[in-house]
């Protein structure tokens, strides 16, 4: 921890994300001595609450990484004593002025004791797209109040618009008051350990980088599944659907990191330049290359699971996809013709996020006959399991020990749990720490966002205008069969099946 002073304002403090992720992440940073010595956290939301009530709510979701550390409850108390609350409307300048006054009341002590100028970092949680007007007001108040003291950074949570136009409008609203380098757009998948490790794996191991192209890679699969439905978030979700919720951001960000050219350095701008470049090289997604699905109710073992439209906040006739599969292509020399298949769904049979890289068949393989006609069985596959149970494994062919000549596919396996005893930090811990320290590498720049929307907006519009009916799949199943037909069209089998 350094000597500076930081004030973190959590706008939307009574919401789920704040309770489940932001406060626990801030506490974890405090617990690990990663926050500046003098910090204050202000919750801001419409609900009326006292500081004590906020602390009480926050305390329920805090955990110490190493539970048995003796000073755990002491640390929690200390952390909570730095948390304050101010209730106000999101569109009231007056309420923000009051908040600002409160912030200032806390600041002078710190400045006096540390000798540093007061700094501010602000977390903006509200759904920024729905509230562009509000967002503008918030930014105006923040930048006015920040002018006097240190810096202001605004960390913005998705959704960043619903399409190219609304995203551009949001960017304009933010930029009216903030410089691009003050805006930290979060995609929390970029803060996940194995996503961050992608570039280490590729650029620091000679055995991977030379293979990272159409010459050796047959297809790449980006798979996201959850074994629960929209549960209480139907209202939000119905406005976005799975393509906007997961594919356009989380999976596409992984794809960009995976497929980008070698950056000049590890500097944030160098990395983001490469990501933008590869995103801009992608072909427009064709509607024929997209399959959508929606889960319906299902009874299993006497328990009945609700369908998507059983959610009271979802219109009965909603066509919003809760599942989608898509084939994407990058039109550059490295990746020409290689299908990048994405698959994302809610209420499926398991919870998982992984990247699968399927390599080409070995030409003229002496051992092909050992695999019969199914050469797919013999191809190497690299799997990067982002969650749960983080792992990287490589499927290789191996001789089964014994007198005969039988081949077998085995895994060279790096299981994080077995290799590293330290618990992996939550993505928000890394991202909040980076934002406080001004490190931009893991945040989305506006041109990246534009490129991501340009890619998905046309197909989203077409699906919605044509009112394409999703393929229904039972809650807890493996999702629509259409995903297999789509993959088969490109001679691909999903690696997560069977
Ligand atoms: C969020 C989506 O961005 O990511 C949610 O809005 C989804 O719908 C969540 O459940 C998944 O995040 P994680 O970290 O639990 O895989």
Short mmCIF file of C-alpha atoms and ligand atoms in Angstrom, two decimals:
data_model
loop_
_atom_site.label_atom_id
_atom_site.label_comp_id
_atom_site.label_asym_id
_atom_site.label_seq_id
_atom_site.Cartn_x
_atom_site.Cartn_y
_atom_site.Cartn_z
CA UNK A 1 0.00 0.00 0.00
CA UNK A 2 1.27 3.46 -0.76
CA UNK A 3 0.75 6.71 1.04
CA UNK A 4 -1.92 8.16 -1.19
CA UNK A 5 -5.50 8.82 -0.36
CA UNK A 6 -8.33 7.31 -2.27
CA UNK A 7 -12.06 7.68 -2.03
CA UNK A 8 -14.11 5.07 -3.76
CA UNK A 9 -17.71 5.89 -4.43
CA UNK A 10 -19.86 2.94 -5.28
CA UNK A 11 -22.79 4.30 -7.22
CA UNK A 12 -25.58 1.75 -7.07
CA UNK A 13 -24.40 0.48 -3.70
CA UNK A 14 -27.62 -1.28 -2.81
CA UNK A 15 -27.55 -3.46 -5.93
CA UNK A 16 -26.56 -7.07 -6.25
CA UNK A 17 -23.23 -6.54 -7.95
CA UNK A 18 -22.10 -4.15 -5.23
CA UNK A 19 -23.07 -6.55 -2.48
CA UNK A 20 -21.80 -9.73 -4.09
CA UNK A 21 -18.68 -8.52 -5.84
CA UNK A 22 -17.57 -4.94 -5.26
CA UNK A 23 -17.55 -4.70 -1.47
CA UNK A 24 -16.08 -8.18 -0.98
CA UNK A 25 -13.39 -7.38 -3.56
CA UNK A 26 -12.54 -4.11 -1.86
CA UNK A 27 -12.34 -5.89 1.46
CA UNK A 28 -10.08 -8.56 0.01
CA UNK A 29 -7.77 -5.82 -1.27
CA UNK A 30 -7.76 -4.21 2.13
CA UNK A 31 -7.13 -7.55 3.78
CA UNK A 32 -4.13 -8.13 1.56
CA UNK A 33 -2.83 -4.63 2.27
CA UNK A 34 -3.31 -3.57 -1.33
CA UNK A 35 -5.39 -0.47 -0.73
CA UNK A 36 -3.73 2.87 -0.08
CA UNK A 37 -3.34 3.52 3.59
CA UNK A 38 -6.02 6.18 3.62
CA UNK A 39 -9.14 5.12 1.86
CA UNK A 40 -12.81 5.79 2.29
CA UNK A 41 -15.63 3.98 0.58
CA UNK A 42 -18.90 5.73 -0.05
CA UNK A 43 -21.98 3.85 -1.09
CA UNK A 44 -24.50 5.86 -3.08
CA UNK A 45 -27.96 4.67 -4.10
CA UNK A 46 -31.59 5.64 -3.94
CA UNK A 47 -32.58 3.42 -1.00
CA UNK A 48 -32.62 5.18 2.33
CA UNK A 49 -30.03 3.68 4.65
CA UNK A 50 -27.74 4.75 7.46
CA UNK A 51 -24.01 4.05 7.51
CA UNK A 52 -24.70 1.33 10.07
CA UNK A 53 -27.27 -0.33 7.86
CA UNK A 54 -24.90 -0.34 4.91
CA UNK A 55 -22.15 -1.82 7.07
CA UNK A 56 -24.50 -4.47 8.26
CA UNK A 57 -25.45 -5.47 4.71
CA UNK A 58 -21.86 -5.36 3.52
CA UNK A 59 -20.61 -7.40 6.48
CA UNK A 60 -22.74 -10.37 5.40
CA UNK A 61 -20.81 -10.88 2.20
CA UNK A 62 -17.26 -10.34 3.45
CA UNK A 63 -14.99 -13.31 3.82
CA UNK A 64 -11.36 -13.60 4.78
CA UNK A 65 -9.32 -15.47 2.22
CA UNK A 66 -7.62 -17.48 4.88
CA UNK A 67 -10.48 -17.92 7.29
CA UNK A 68 -8.35 -18.93 10.15
CA UNK A 69 -6.28 -15.78 10.21
CA UNK A 70 -6.66 -14.51 13.71
CA UNK A 71 -7.21 -10.91 12.84
CA UNK A 72 -10.00 -11.60 10.37
CA UNK A 73 -12.88 -10.08 12.34
CA UNK A 74 -10.71 -7.22 13.47
CA UNK A 75 -9.84 -6.44 9.84
CA UNK A 76 -13.50 -6.58 8.92
CA UNK A 77 -14.37 -4.09 11.63
CA UNK A 78 -11.65 -1.76 10.49
CA UNK A 79 -12.78 -2.04 6.89
CA UNK A 80 -16.43 -1.45 7.74
CA UNK A 81 -15.55 1.61 9.78
CA UNK A 82 -14.27 3.17 6.53
CA UNK A 83 -17.56 2.52 4.70
CA UNK A 84 -20.18 5.25 4.56
CA UNK A 85 -23.46 5.70 2.81
CA UNK A 86 -25.29 8.53 1.16
CA UNK A 87 -28.70 8.16 -0.33
CA UNK A 88 -29.69 10.18 -3.35
CA UNK A 89 -31.29 10.18 -6.77
CA UNK A 90 -29.15 9.42 -9.79
CA UNK A 91 -30.38 12.46 -11.65
CA UNK A 92 -30.13 15.00 -8.87
CA UNK A 93 -27.25 17.40 -9.06
CA UNK A 94 -28.18 18.56 -5.56
CA UNK A 95 -27.78 15.06 -4.10
CA UNK A 96 -24.36 14.73 -5.67
CA UNK A 97 -23.32 18.06 -4.27
CA UNK A 98 -24.31 16.77 -0.83
CA UNK A 99 -22.34 13.60 -1.44
CA UNK A 100 -19.37 15.64 -2.47
CA UNK A 101 -19.60 17.68 0.72
CA UNK A 102 -19.54 14.50 2.74
CA UNK A 103 -16.58 13.20 0.80
CA UNK A 104 -14.71 16.38 1.51
CA UNK A 105 -15.43 16.13 5.21
CA UNK A 106 -13.48 12.91 5.22
CA UNK A 107 -10.66 14.05 3.07
CA UNK A 108 -8.80 16.80 4.92
CA UNK A 109 -7.71 14.52 7.73
CA UNK A 110 -6.10 12.19 5.29
CA UNK A 111 -4.46 14.92 3.35
CA UNK A 112 -3.09 16.40 6.54
CA UNK A 113 -1.75 13.14 7.84
CA UNK A 114 -0.32 11.79 4.64
CA UNK A 115 0.79 14.97 3.01
CA UNK A 116 -0.73 13.82 -0.25
CA UNK A 117 -3.27 15.60 -2.29
CA UNK A 118 -6.66 14.01 -2.06
CA UNK A 119 -7.35 11.61 -4.88
CA UNK A 120 -10.60 10.15 -5.94
CA UNK A 121 -11.65 7.08 -7.71
CA UNK A 122 -15.25 6.54 -8.44
CA UNK A 123 -17.09 3.41 -9.23
CA UNK A 124 -20.12 3.77 -11.36
CA UNK A 125 -22.32 0.75 -11.18
CA UNK A 126 -25.68 1.71 -12.49
CA UNK A 127 -26.83 0.33 -15.79
CA UNK A 128 -25.27 3.16 -17.78
CA UNK A 129 -27.14 2.51 -20.99
CA UNK A 130 -30.58 2.80 -19.55
CA UNK A 131 -29.61 5.98 -17.83
CA UNK A 132 -27.51 7.91 -20.26
CA UNK A 133 -28.99 11.16 -19.01
CA UNK A 134 -28.27 10.24 -15.45
CA UNK A 135 -24.86 9.11 -16.38
CA UNK A 136 -24.13 12.48 -17.87
CA UNK A 137 -25.26 14.23 -14.72
CA UNK A 138 -23.24 11.97 -12.51
CA UNK A 139 -20.13 12.56 -14.57
CA UNK A 140 -20.74 16.29 -14.59
CA UNK A 141 -21.00 16.39 -10.81
CA UNK A 142 -18.02 14.15 -10.38
CA UNK A 143 -15.76 16.05 -12.68
CA UNK A 144 -16.77 19.35 -11.13
CA UNK A 145 -16.02 18.12 -7.65
CA UNK A 146 -12.85 16.37 -8.70
CA UNK A 147 -11.31 19.34 -10.39
CA UNK A 148 -10.19 20.64 -7.05
CA UNK A 149 -8.56 17.52 -5.72
CA UNK A 150 -6.38 14.91 -7.39
CA UNK A 151 -7.81 12.67 -10.08
CA UNK A 152 -11.12 11.08 -10.83
CA UNK A 153 -11.49 7.77 -12.54
CA UNK A 154 -14.82 6.37 -13.48
CA UNK A 155 -15.13 2.64 -13.61
CA UNK A 156 -18.10 1.71 -15.74
CA UNK A 157 -19.81 -1.65 -15.61
CA UNK A 158 -21.50 -3.10 -18.67
CA UNK A 159 -23.86 -2.99 -20.50
CA UNK A 160 -22.21 -0.39 -22.67
CA UNK A 161 -25.20 0.14 -24.91
CA UNK A 162 -27.34 -2.34 -26.81
CA UNK A 163 -25.85 -1.74 -30.22
CA UNK A 164 -23.42 0.49 -32.09
CA UNK A 165 -25.59 3.61 -31.85
CA UNK A 166 -26.50 3.44 -28.17
CA UNK A 167 -22.93 2.54 -27.29
CA UNK A 168 -21.64 5.55 -29.22
CA UNK A 169 -24.18 7.76 -27.44
CA UNK A 170 -22.96 6.48 -24.08
CA UNK A 171 -19.36 7.13 -25.04
CA UNK A 172 -20.25 10.67 -26.11
CA UNK A 173 -22.05 11.26 -22.83
CA UNK A 174 -19.08 10.07 -20.81
CA UNK A 175 -16.58 12.00 -22.89
CA UNK A 176 -18.42 15.22 -22.43
CA UNK A 177 -16.96 15.33 -18.94
CA UNK A 178 -14.19 12.79 -18.85
CA UNK A 179 -11.11 12.04 -20.87
CA UNK A 180 -10.82 8.55 -22.34
CA UNK A 181 -7.99 7.77 -19.93
CA UNK A 182 -10.29 8.45 -16.97
CA UNK A 183 -12.83 5.88 -18.13
CA UNK A 184 -12.28 2.30 -17.04
CA UNK A 185 -14.77 0.02 -18.78
CA UNK A 186 -14.94 -3.28 -17.00
CA UNK A 187 -15.26 -6.64 -18.62
CA UNK A 188 -14.72 -8.81 -15.60
CA UNK A 189 -13.66 -11.78 -17.74
CA UNK A 190 -10.44 -9.92 -18.44
CA UNK A 191 -9.71 -10.05 -14.72
CA UNK A 192 -9.98 -13.83 -14.56
CA UNK A 193 -6.72 -15.56 -13.83
CA UNK A 194 -6.70 -17.87 -16.83
CA UNK A 195 -7.72 -15.17 -19.24
CA UNK A 196 -4.82 -13.07 -18.04
CA UNK A 197 -2.60 -16.07 -18.39
CA UNK A 198 -3.52 -16.51 -22.06
CA UNK A 199 -0.85 -14.18 -23.28
CA UNK A 200 1.77 -15.66 -20.93
CA UNK A 201 0.98 -19.12 -22.20
CA UNK A 202 1.22 -18.08 -25.80
CA UNK A 203 4.04 -15.56 -25.82
CA UNK A 204 6.39 -17.08 -23.29
CA UNK A 205 6.34 -20.70 -24.44
CA UNK A 206 8.11 -21.51 -27.64
CA UNK A 207 6.04 -24.62 -28.15
CA UNK A 208 2.80 -22.67 -28.56
CA UNK A 209 3.40 -19.45 -30.46
CA UNK A 210 4.73 -21.11 -33.65
CA UNK A 211 1.59 -23.26 -33.79
CA UNK A 212 -0.79 -20.33 -33.24
CA UNK A 213 -2.17 -19.96 -36.76
CA UNK A 214 -4.29 -21.49 -39.50
CA UNK A 215 -1.40 -23.76 -40.39
CA UNK A 216 -1.79 -25.84 -37.25
CA UNK A 217 -5.05 -24.83 -35.64
CA UNK A 218 -8.23 -26.26 -37.10
CA UNK A 219 -10.72 -24.41 -34.96
CA UNK A 220 -11.05 -22.53 -31.69
CA UNK A 221 -14.02 -22.90 -29.38
CA UNK A 222 -15.10 -20.43 -26.73
CA UNK A 223 -17.63 -22.00 -24.43
CA UNK A 224 -19.64 -20.46 -21.61
CA UNK A 225 -22.37 -22.27 -19.74
CA UNK A 226 -24.27 -21.73 -16.54
CA UNK A 227 -26.41 -24.27 -14.74
CA UNK A 228 -28.91 -21.69 -13.54
CA UNK A 229 -31.39 -19.45 -15.30
CA UNK A 230 -31.82 -15.69 -15.16
CA UNK A 231 -33.06 -15.96 -11.58
CA UNK A 232 -34.33 -12.55 -10.56
CA UNK A 233 -32.49 -10.77 -13.38
CA UNK A 234 -35.11 -11.47 -16.03
CA UNK A 235 -36.05 -7.80 -16.33
CA UNK A 236 -32.50 -6.81 -17.20
CA UNK A 237 -31.76 -9.87 -19.23
CA UNK A 238 -34.78 -9.65 -21.47
CA UNK A 239 -33.59 -6.31 -22.76
CA UNK A 240 -30.20 -7.76 -23.73
CA UNK A 241 -30.20 -11.52 -24.29
CA UNK A 242 -27.24 -13.87 -24.16
CA UNK A 243 -25.45 -12.51 -27.26
CA UNK A 244 -25.11 -9.06 -25.68
CA UNK A 245 -24.72 -10.39 -22.15
CA UNK A 246 -21.87 -12.83 -22.80
CA UNK A 247 -20.74 -13.09 -26.42
CA UNK A 248 -20.25 -9.52 -27.55
CA UNK A 249 -18.11 -8.83 -24.49
CA UNK A 250 -16.74 -11.72 -22.43
CA UNK A 251 -16.22 -14.27 -25.22
CA UNK A 252 -15.18 -11.73 -27.82
CA UNK A 253 -12.61 -10.24 -25.45
CA UNK A 254 -11.12 -13.68 -24.94
CA UNK A 255 -11.10 -14.22 -28.68
CA UNK A 256 -9.29 -10.92 -29.25
CA UNK A 257 -6.61 -11.77 -26.69
CA UNK A 258 -6.27 -15.22 -28.15
CA UNK A 259 -5.99 -14.18 -31.76
CA UNK A 260 -4.20 -10.83 -31.67
CA UNK A 261 -0.73 -10.36 -33.13
CA UNK A 262 2.23 -9.99 -30.80
CA UNK A 263 1.99 -6.56 -29.16
CA UNK A 264 5.00 -4.25 -29.25
CA UNK A 265 5.14 -4.42 -25.45
CA UNK A 266 2.95 -5.24 -22.49
CA UNK A 267 1.92 -1.63 -22.27
CA UNK A 268 -1.86 -1.13 -22.13
CA UNK A 269 -2.01 0.83 -25.38
CA UNK A 270 0.13 -1.67 -27.26
CA UNK A 271 -2.07 -4.56 -26.19
CA UNK A 272 -5.28 -2.73 -26.88
CA UNK A 273 -4.02 -1.64 -30.31
CA UNK A 274 -3.56 -5.29 -31.23
CA UNK A 275 -6.97 -6.26 -29.89
CA UNK A 276 -8.66 -3.55 -31.92
CA UNK A 277 -6.78 -4.63 -35.01
CA UNK A 278 -7.90 -8.23 -34.80
CA UNK A 279 -11.49 -7.24 -33.98
CA UNK A 280 -11.56 -5.00 -37.01
CA UNK A 281 -10.28 -7.86 -39.16
CA UNK A 282 -13.28 -9.99 -38.36
CA UNK A 283 -15.93 -10.77 -40.93
CA UNK A 284 -19.47 -9.57 -40.35
CA UNK A 285 -21.39 -12.37 -38.69
CA UNK A 286 -23.98 -13.96 -40.98
CA UNK A 287 -27.37 -14.82 -39.52
CA UNK A 288 -26.93 -18.36 -40.89
CA UNK A 289 -23.92 -18.69 -38.65
CA UNK A 290 -25.94 -18.06 -35.51
CA UNK A 291 -28.20 -20.44 -33.61
CA UNK A 292 -30.35 -19.13 -30.78
CA UNK A 293 -32.19 -20.96 -28.02
CA UNK A 294 -34.35 -20.32 -24.99
CA UNK A 295 -34.82 -22.59 -22.00
CA UNK A 296 -38.17 -23.98 -21.07
CA UNK A 297 -39.37 -25.55 -17.84
CA UNK A 298 -38.29 -29.04 -17.04
CA UNK A 299 -38.99 -31.51 -14.26
CA UNK A 300 -36.20 -33.73 -13.11
CA UNK A 301 -36.12 -36.07 -10.13
CA UNK A 302 -39.40 -34.63 -8.91
CA UNK A 303 -38.05 -31.08 -8.94
CA UNK A 304 -39.46 -28.70 -11.47
CA UNK A 305 -37.28 -25.97 -12.93
CA UNK A 306 -38.93 -22.85 -14.37
CA UNK A 307 -38.70 -21.85 -18.00
CA UNK A 308 -37.32 -18.44 -19.00
CA UNK A 309 -40.76 -16.95 -19.66
CA UNK A 310 -42.05 -18.23 -16.30
CA UNK A 311 -40.09 -15.37 -14.78
CA UNK A 312 -42.67 -12.69 -13.92
CA UNK A 313 -40.42 -9.91 -15.16
CA UNK A 314 -40.18 -11.50 -18.62
CA UNK A 315 -42.96 -11.07 -21.22
CA UNK A 316 -44.70 -14.37 -21.94
CA UNK A 317 -44.00 -14.07 -25.65
CA UNK A 318 -40.36 -13.09 -25.28
CA UNK A 319 -38.05 -14.33 -28.04
CA UNK A 320 -34.93 -13.26 -26.17
CA UNK A 321 -32.21 -15.89 -26.53
CA UNK A 322 -30.82 -17.46 -23.36
CA UNK A 323 -28.52 -19.59 -25.51
CA UNK A 324 -26.58 -18.84 -28.65
CA UNK A 325 -23.92 -20.44 -30.77
CA UNK A 326 -22.08 -18.62 -33.52
CA UNK A 327 -19.30 -19.13 -36.03
CA UNK A 328 -16.92 -16.21 -36.44
CA UNK A 329 -14.06 -15.69 -38.85
CA UNK A 330 -11.00 -13.50 -38.88
CA UNK A 331 -10.05 -12.20 -42.28
CA UNK A 332 -6.31 -11.95 -41.90
CA UNK A 333 -3.27 -13.95 -42.95
CA UNK A 334 -2.94 -15.75 -39.63
CA UNK A 335 -6.50 -16.96 -39.25
CA UNK A 336 -8.03 -17.11 -42.72
CA UNK A 337 -10.65 -19.87 -42.81
CA UNK A 338 -10.31 -20.96 -39.18
CA UNK A 339 -13.72 -21.12 -37.50
CA UNK A 340 -13.92 -19.50 -34.08
CA UNK A 341 -17.00 -21.07 -32.56
CA UNK A 342 -18.74 -19.49 -29.63
CA UNK A 343 -21.37 -21.05 -27.47
CA UNK A 344 -23.04 -19.41 -24.47
CA UNK A 345 -26.07 -20.40 -22.50
CA UNK A 346 -27.98 -20.21 -19.27
CA UNK A 347 -29.84 -23.07 -17.55
CA UNK A 348 -27.62 -25.72 -19.09
CA UNK A 349 -26.32 -28.92 -17.52
CA UNK A 350 -23.14 -27.44 -16.05
CA UNK A 351 -21.32 -24.23 -15.18
CA UNK A 352 -18.18 -23.79 -17.21
CA UNK A 353 -16.10 -21.35 -19.19
CA UNK A 354 -13.35 -22.68 -21.40
CA UNK A 355 -11.29 -22.17 -24.49
CA UNK A 356 -10.66 -25.20 -26.67
CA UNK A 357 -8.07 -25.19 -29.40
CA UNK A 358 -8.32 -28.10 -31.78
CA UNK A 359 -5.24 -28.76 -33.86
CA UNK A 360 -5.10 -30.21 -37.35
CA UNK A 361 -4.70 -33.89 -38.11
CA UNK A 362 -1.12 -35.05 -38.35
CA UNK A 363 -0.41 -35.38 -42.10
CA UNK A 364 0.53 -38.88 -43.12
CA UNK A 365 0.45 -39.98 -39.53
CA UNK A 366 1.98 -43.41 -39.24
CA UNK A 367 -0.52 -44.21 -36.58
CA UNK A 368 -3.69 -43.04 -38.29
CA UNK A 369 -4.92 -46.59 -38.68
CA UNK A 370 -4.88 -46.97 -34.92
CA UNK A 371 -7.71 -44.49 -34.78
CA UNK A 372 -9.85 -46.10 -37.46
CA UNK A 373 -11.80 -43.65 -39.57
CA UNK A 374 -12.29 -41.10 -36.83
CA UNK A 375 -9.22 -38.94 -37.15
CA UNK A 376 -10.76 -36.37 -34.84
CA UNK A 377 -10.03 -38.75 -32.04
CA UNK A 378 -6.35 -38.35 -32.74
CA UNK A 379 -6.07 -34.58 -32.95
CA UNK A 380 -4.36 -32.65 -30.26
CA UNK A 381 -6.52 -30.32 -28.24
CA UNK A 382 -5.45 -27.62 -25.85
CA UNK A 383 -8.03 -26.78 -23.22
CA UNK A 384 -7.89 -23.70 -21.05
CA UNK A 385 -10.52 -24.04 -18.37
CA UNK A 386 -11.26 -20.58 -17.07
CA UNK A 387 -13.71 -21.90 -14.47
CA UNK A 388 -14.54 -23.74 -12.34
CA UNK A 389 -11.49 -25.63 -11.22
CA UNK A 390 -8.99 -23.66 -13.30
CA UNK A 391 -6.81 -25.83 -15.50
CA UNK A 392 -4.79 -26.02 -18.67
CA UNK A 393 -4.46 -29.38 -20.34
CA UNK A 394 -3.20 -30.71 -23.60
CA UNK A 395 -4.57 -33.86 -25.13
CA UNK A 396 -1.83 -35.94 -26.66
CA UNK A 397 -1.62 -39.39 -28.17
CA UNK A 398 0.23 -41.95 -26.21
CA UNK A 399 1.05 -45.63 -26.38
CA UNK A 400 -0.79 -47.70 -23.86
CA UNK A 401 1.93 -49.53 -21.93
CA UNK A 402 2.15 -53.20 -22.82
CA UNK A 403 3.31 -55.57 -25.48
CA UNK A 404 0.82 -54.62 -28.16
CA UNK A 405 0.53 -51.30 -30.00
CA UNK A 406 -2.54 -49.57 -28.73
CA UNK A 407 -2.83 -45.80 -28.66
CA UNK A 408 -4.65 -43.74 -26.19
CA UNK A 409 -5.38 -40.06 -25.71
CA UNK A 410 -4.11 -38.67 -22.43
CA UNK A 411 -3.91 -35.26 -20.82
CA UNK A 412 -0.83 -33.33 -19.91
CA UNK A 413 -2.55 -31.61 -17.09
CA UNK A 414 -1.91 -28.41 -15.17
CA UNK A 415 -4.54 -28.35 -12.49
CA UNK A 416 -4.25 -25.09 -10.59
CA UNK A 417 -5.54 -26.48 -7.33
CA UNK A 418 -2.87 -29.15 -7.30
CA UNK A 419 -0.08 -26.85 -8.45
CA UNK A 420 -0.74 -23.66 -6.50
CA UNK A 421 -1.92 -23.50 -2.95
CA UNK A 422 -2.87 -19.83 -3.03
CA UNK A 423 -6.51 -19.13 -3.68
CA UNK A 424 -7.18 -17.33 -6.95
CA UNK A 425 -8.41 -13.77 -6.43
CA UNK A 426 -11.78 -12.78 -7.77
CA UNK A 427 -11.68 -10.92 -11.09
CA UNK A 428 -13.03 -7.76 -9.48
CA UNK A 429 -10.13 -7.62 -7.03
CA UNK A 430 -7.60 -7.44 -9.82
CA UNK A 431 -9.65 -4.97 -11.83
CA UNK A 432 -10.41 -2.62 -8.96
CA UNK A 433 -6.79 -2.63 -7.90
CA UNK A 434 -5.67 -1.91 -11.45
CA UNK A 435 -8.15 0.96 -11.73
CA UNK A 436 -6.97 2.45 -8.45
CA UNK A 437 -3.40 2.19 -9.64
CA UNK A 438 -4.27 3.58 -13.07
CA UNK A 439 -3.32 0.41 -14.98
CA UNK A 440 -5.49 0.21 -18.10
CA UNK A 441 -4.39 -3.03 -19.67
CA UNK A 442 -7.47 -4.99 -18.64
CA UNK A 443 -10.06 -2.34 -19.47
CA UNK A 444 -11.88 -1.79 -22.73
CA UNK A 445 -10.92 1.23 -24.81
CA UNK A 446 -13.67 2.99 -26.73
CA UNK A 447 -12.40 1.92 -30.17
CA UNK A 448 -12.38 -1.71 -28.99
CA UNK A 449 -15.94 -1.31 -27.87
CA UNK A 450 -16.92 0.20 -31.23
CA UNK A 451 -15.30 -2.68 -33.07
CA UNK A 452 -17.06 -5.23 -30.88
CA UNK A 453 -20.43 -3.62 -31.51
CA UNK A 454 -19.84 -3.29 -35.27
CA UNK A 455 -19.34 -6.99 -35.37
CA UNK A 456 -22.52 -7.97 -33.55
CA UNK A 457 -24.98 -5.14 -34.26
CA UNK A 458 -26.05 -6.20 -37.79
CA UNK A 459 -26.84 -9.79 -36.82
CA UNK A 460 -28.61 -8.73 -33.61
CA UNK A 461 -30.78 -6.32 -35.62
CA UNK A 462 -31.58 -9.00 -38.16
CA UNK A 463 -32.51 -11.58 -35.53
CA UNK A 464 -34.80 -9.06 -33.87
CA UNK A 465 -36.36 -7.64 -37.00
CA UNK A 466 -37.08 -11.06 -38.42
CA UNK A 467 -38.35 -12.19 -35.02
CA UNK A 468 -36.37 -15.39 -35.27
CA UNK A 469 -37.84 -17.98 -32.95
CA UNK A 470 -35.31 -19.52 -30.59
CA UNK A 471 -34.91 -23.26 -30.40
CA UNK A 472 -36.38 -24.33 -27.07
CA UNK A 473 -34.30 -26.51 -24.78
CA UNK A 474 -35.15 -28.02 -21.42
CA UNK A 475 -33.70 -26.39 -18.29
CA UNK A 476 -30.59 -28.36 -17.32
CA UNK A 477 -29.98 -29.86 -20.77
CA UNK A 478 -27.02 -29.46 -23.11
CA UNK A 479 -28.82 -26.84 -25.15
CA UNK A 480 -30.28 -26.81 -28.66
CA UNK A 481 -29.20 -29.43 -31.13
CA UNK A 482 -28.83 -26.66 -33.72
CA UNK A 483 -25.46 -25.83 -32.17
CA UNK A 484 -24.18 -29.19 -33.40
CA UNK A 485 -25.43 -28.65 -36.93
CA UNK A 486 -23.74 -25.28 -36.98
CA UNK A 487 -20.44 -26.78 -35.86
CA UNK A 488 -20.79 -29.70 -38.27
CA UNK A 489 -21.13 -27.27 -41.16
CA UNK A 490 -17.53 -26.30 -40.47
CA UNK A 491 -16.44 -29.84 -39.83
CA UNK A 492 -16.17 -29.22 -36.12
CA UNK A 493 -17.27 -31.19 -33.11
CA UNK A 494 -17.78 -29.32 -29.86
CA UNK A 495 -14.98 -30.44 -27.60
CA UNK A 496 -17.04 -30.26 -24.43
CA UNK A 497 -19.39 -33.04 -25.53
CA UNK A 498 -18.45 -36.63 -24.90
C1 LIG B 1 -22.15 -11.26 -16.28
C2 LIG B 1 -23.46 -11.57 -16.94
O1 LIG B 1 -21.44 -10.32 -17.04
O2 LIG B 1 -21.39 -12.44 -16.17
C3 LIG B 1 -24.20 -12.63 -16.19
O3 LIG B 1 -24.24 -10.38 -17.01
C4 LIG B 1 -23.34 -13.84 -15.96
O4 LIG B 1 -25.39 -13.01 -16.87
C5 LIG B 1 -21.99 -13.44 -15.38
O5 LIG B 1 -24.01 -14.71 -15.06
C6 LIG B 1 -21.05 -14.62 -15.32
O6 LIG B 1 -19.91 -14.26 -14.60
P1 LIG B 1 -19.05 -15.35 -13.84
O7 LIG B 1 -17.86 -14.60 -13.39
O8 LIG B 1 -19.90 -15.86 -12.73
O9 LIG B 1 -18.76 -16.42 -14.83
#
